[in-house]
Amino acid sequence: MKGKFKFLLVAALAACSVLSAQTALEDEEYSYVTMDLQGVLDLTMTTSPQVDFSFKTIQDYQNGIIKFNAVQLEVDATVAWDLYVYAAADLWTQVESFSTNGAANLPPEILMISSSVDNTGVDGAAIEVGPALQSLRGTTNAGIVAGAPAAATQFLAGNLGTVEAGVATDAEAPGTASGNPSTHKFRMNYALYPGVPATFNNHGEMYAGAALDLSLLAGNTPDYAQAGYYYMEVVYSLVEDL
Amino acid sequence: MTCFIASHLFDYKNYYILLTVKFRYHPLYLFVLSLFVITGGLHQLCAQNLSFELKVSPSVNMVFNTIEKYQNGLVQYNFSQLNIDADMTWDLYVGANTSTQDEWDEDMRYSNSGATPDVSILQLRFRNAGATSQENGFFPLQDINNPVYIIGSAALNPEIACGNVGANAAGDYITSPGCHQFNLDMLIKPGLTYRPGLYKLEIVFTLVENL
């Protein structure tokens, strides 16, 4: 009986040692996280959306009027982006005429624009805007179809085509205006140079390579602008790099 | 042979009855029966417990739809709670489990610009009343192959009593929640360099015996 007890004791110890020799105890728990990074493109105009030009004196007509920082734009983006500009129509809209003579059909190209951000020298097919004044293109001249840009569109940042941000220079990288003021903040200058008579032909171009000539527009006789009150809408379009 | 098959078919109690019928007076019966009863009892005697559980929903969804959220990040307080029950000293570590190491898994892509987010944009914080976590405040998540130890390390550590940083003494979350219970906070701060899309990852919490 004593022998049996010893045997059982040995067996018990052996069993215990076997149990103890198992691998380290371990337990795991899991948590699942989903993250929805939605693309954000914010274009903010920090100035008044309306810019008024009033020509009251011969000096105003002869020297023209330039409005510095007429429009300030800020871009905040989480994706690579382009910014382009065009006139929402092919003619200024005449609200009221102050005279019976002169041409009532004024093209958007009489408005000169420039940008504090120099986008010139960027490779690509589209027209780049920089610190030098250039005519603002109307919808047709800019090649805008359903709001989409084309090779004739004026780009304030980026250019036509899709390229990964940072790989080429035809797109601006994601960022905020406060963090990247030199590339994400735009101060736009506007200018009008009517001349006397108000033919606008001393500055700007009718379309690529052609001087401004109001007589080229149908119904414009003579070739100077009719005194009156006009307005035009300028469109700034911020899009993901396309 | 009968015994071997029976061990797969019956629990201990049924097994004992079967043996009684078949080998009632055989000496081998006494040996096998004794060994079986002893080991079964010892299993209860020697068995140690090491487990934990997640309380609160383990699934978290973070939506970034404004520049402010991208830049400042989103915080999910108490997104989960770890309850630990251990009969021995223990280690606790955490890591991300993804298809590509150190990168979130992409479910859907909204854009072509930007890079795949790094898992380190997700930060965790382990809080308890005893402030026993070895990581003070938020820390970036790392891949599970290179986990962050909240308690202990990959090596054998001495026992540290409750109330100290790195406390790994045996205990359970009911009697000593200050050392065996962690409230988890999550911070995700993507910044503006990552590609928009829908991403996911799995966070693995591992509780292991201190060896």
PDB file of N, CA, C and O in Angstrom, chain B residues 6-21 29 33 36-37 40-41:
ATOM      1  N   ALA B   6     -12.557   6.037 -25.624  1.00  0.00           N
ATOM      2  CA  ALA B   6     -13.507   6.610 -24.680  1.00  0.00           C
ATOM      3  C   ALA B   6     -13.088   7.995 -24.230  1.00  0.00           C
ATOM      4  O   ALA B   6     -13.926   8.858 -23.976  1.00  0.00           O
ATOM      5  N   SER B   7     -11.776   8.227 -24.133  1.00  0.00           N
ATOM      6  CA  SER B   7     -11.329   9.521 -23.662  1.00  0.00           C
ATOM      7  C   SER B   7     -11.729  10.645 -24.604  1.00  0.00           C
ATOM      8  O   SER B   7     -11.768  11.790 -24.229  1.00  0.00           O
ATOM      9  N   HIS B   8     -12.016  10.259 -25.817  1.00  0.00           N
ATOM     10  CA  HIS B   8     -12.445  11.270 -26.760  1.00  0.00           C
ATOM     11  C   HIS B   8     -13.958  11.425 -26.784  1.00  0.00           C
ATOM     12  O   HIS B   8     -14.468  12.374 -27.324  1.00  0.00           O
ATOM     13  N   LEU B   9     -14.624  10.466 -26.231  1.00  0.00           N
ATOM     14  CA  LEU B   9     -16.077  10.484 -26.331  1.00  0.00           C
ATOM     15  C   LEU B   9     -16.761  10.957 -25.064  1.00  0.00           C
ATOM     16  O   LEU B   9     -17.856  11.473 -25.118  1.00  0.00           O
ATOM     17  N   PHE B  10     -16.122  10.767 -23.948  1.00  0.00           N
ATOM     18  CA  PHE B  10     -16.786  11.052 -22.683  1.00  0.00           C
ATOM     19  C   PHE B  10     -15.970  12.017 -21.858  1.00  0.00           C
ATOM     20  O   PHE B  10     -14.757  12.120 -21.995  1.00  0.00           O
ATOM     21  N   ASP B  11     -16.664  12.653 -20.959  1.00  0.00           N
ATOM     22  CA  ASP B  11     -15.935  13.473 -20.011  1.00  0.00           C
ATOM     23  C   ASP B  11     -15.419  12.586 -18.886  1.00  0.00           C
ATOM     24  O   ASP B  11     -15.633  11.367 -18.874  1.00  0.00           O
ATOM     25  N   TYR B  12     -14.780  13.174 -17.900  1.00  0.00           N
ATOM     26  CA  TYR B  12     -14.136  12.381 -16.859  1.00  0.00           C
ATOM     27  C   TYR B  12     -15.119  11.465 -16.143  1.00  0.00           C
ATOM     28  O   TYR B  12     -14.845  10.328 -15.856  1.00  0.00           O
ATOM     29  N   LYS B  13     -16.279  11.958 -15.854  1.00  0.00           N
ATOM     30  CA  LYS B  13     -17.246  11.189 -15.081  1.00  0.00           C
ATOM     31  C   LYS B  13     -17.688   9.937 -15.852  1.00  0.00           C
ATOM     32  O   LYS B  13     -17.669   8.831 -15.341  1.00  0.00           O
ATOM     33  N   ASN B  14     -18.040  10.098 -17.091  1.00  0.00           N
ATOM     34  CA  ASN B  14     -18.455   8.974 -17.916  1.00  0.00           C
ATOM     35  C   ASN B  14     -17.317   7.986 -18.110  1.00  0.00           C
ATOM     36  O   ASN B  14     -17.506   6.785 -18.149  1.00  0.00           O
ATOM     37  N   TYR B  15     -16.160   8.526 -18.236  1.00  0.00           N
ATOM     38  CA  TYR B  15     -14.973   7.708 -18.424  1.00  0.00           C
ATOM     39  C   TYR B  15     -14.801   6.767 -17.232  1.00  0.00           C
ATOM     40  O   TYR B  15     -14.549   5.583 -17.364  1.00  0.00           O
ATOM     41  N   TYR B  16     -14.971   7.291 -16.075  1.00  0.00           N
ATOM     42  CA  TYR B  16     -14.833   6.501 -14.848  1.00  0.00           C
ATOM     43  C   TYR B  16     -15.853   5.356 -14.837  1.00  0.00           C
ATOM     44  O   TYR B  16     -15.519   4.228 -14.538  1.00  0.00           O
ATOM     45  N   ILE B  17     -17.040   5.625 -15.243  1.00  0.00           N
ATOM     46  CA  ILE B  17     -18.078   4.586 -15.260  1.00  0.00           C
ATOM     47  C   ILE B  17     -17.722   3.508 -16.259  1.00  0.00           C
ATOM     48  O   ILE B  17     -17.809   2.315 -15.973  1.00  0.00           O
ATOM     49  N   LEU B  18     -17.273   3.892 -17.411  1.00  0.00           N
ATOM     50  CA  LEU B  18     -16.910   2.930 -18.444  1.00  0.00           C
ATOM     51  C   LEU B  18     -15.810   2.002 -17.956  1.00  0.00           C
ATOM     52  O   LEU B  18     -15.847   0.801 -18.121  1.00  0.00           O
ATOM     53  N   LEU B  19     -14.817   2.583 -17.341  1.00  0.00           N
ATOM     54  CA  LEU B  19     -13.704   1.787 -16.833  1.00  0.00           C
ATOM     55  C   LEU B  19     -14.165   0.828 -15.748  1.00  0.00           C
ATOM     56  O   LEU B  19     -13.712  -0.293 -15.665  1.00  0.00           O
ATOM     57  N   THR B  20     -15.052   1.294 -14.954  1.00  0.00           N
ATOM     58  CA  THR B  20     -15.557   0.465 -13.868  1.00  0.00           C
ATOM     59  C   THR B  20     -16.217  -0.788 -14.411  1.00  0.00           C
ATOM     60  O   THR B  20     -16.021  -1.891 -13.903  1.00  0.00           O
ATOM     61  N   VAL B  21     -16.931  -0.625 -15.438  1.00  0.00           N
ATOM     62  CA  VAL B  21     -17.621  -1.759 -16.024  1.00  0.00           C
ATOM     63  C   VAL B  21     -16.635  -2.710 -16.671  1.00  0.00           C
ATOM     64  O   VAL B  21     -16.681  -3.914 -16.490  1.00  0.00           O
ATOM     65  N   TYR B  29      -6.274  -1.109 -14.141  1.00  0.00           N
ATOM     66  CA  TYR B  29      -7.368  -0.173 -13.939  1.00  0.00           C
ATOM     67  C   TYR B  29      -7.041   0.791 -12.797  1.00  0.00           C
ATOM     68  O   TYR B  29      -7.235   2.003 -12.897  1.00  0.00           O
ATOM     69  N   LEU B  33      -6.738   4.669 -13.450  1.00  0.00           N
ATOM     70  CA  LEU B  33      -7.761   5.467 -12.766  1.00  0.00           C
ATOM     71  C   LEU B  33      -7.116   6.465 -11.809  1.00  0.00           C
ATOM     72  O   LEU B  33      -7.471   7.638 -11.773  1.00  0.00           O
ATOM     73  N   PHE B  36      -5.419   9.233 -13.676  1.00  0.00           N
ATOM     74  CA  PHE B  36      -6.375  10.125 -14.306  1.00  0.00           C
ATOM     75  C   PHE B  36      -7.030  11.063 -13.287  1.00  0.00           C
ATOM     76  O   PHE B  36      -7.162  12.260 -13.497  1.00  0.00           O
ATOM     77  N   VAL B  37      -7.409  10.490 -12.174  1.00  0.00           N
ATOM     78  CA  VAL B  37      -8.048  11.295 -11.127  1.00  0.00           C
ATOM     79  C   VAL B  37      -7.080  12.327 -10.586  1.00  0.00           C
ATOM     80  O   VAL B  37      -7.408  13.499 -10.394  1.00  0.00           O
ATOM     81  N   GLY B  40      -6.351  15.017 -13.173  1.00  0.00           N
ATOM     82  CA  GLY B  40      -7.530  15.878 -13.307  1.00  0.00           C
ATOM     83  C   GLY B  40      -7.624  16.840 -12.154  1.00  0.00           C
ATOM     84  O   GLY B  40      -7.881  18.016 -12.316  1.00  0.00           O
ATOM     85  N   GLY B  41      -7.360  16.326 -10.974  1.00  0.00           N
ATOM     86  CA  GLY B  41      -7.401  17.192  -9.811  1.00  0.00           C
ATOM     87  C   GLY B  41      -6.275  18.205  -9.830  1.00  0.00           C
ATOM     88  O   GLY B  41      -6.451  19.373  -9.495  1.00  0.00           O
TER      89      GLY B  41
END
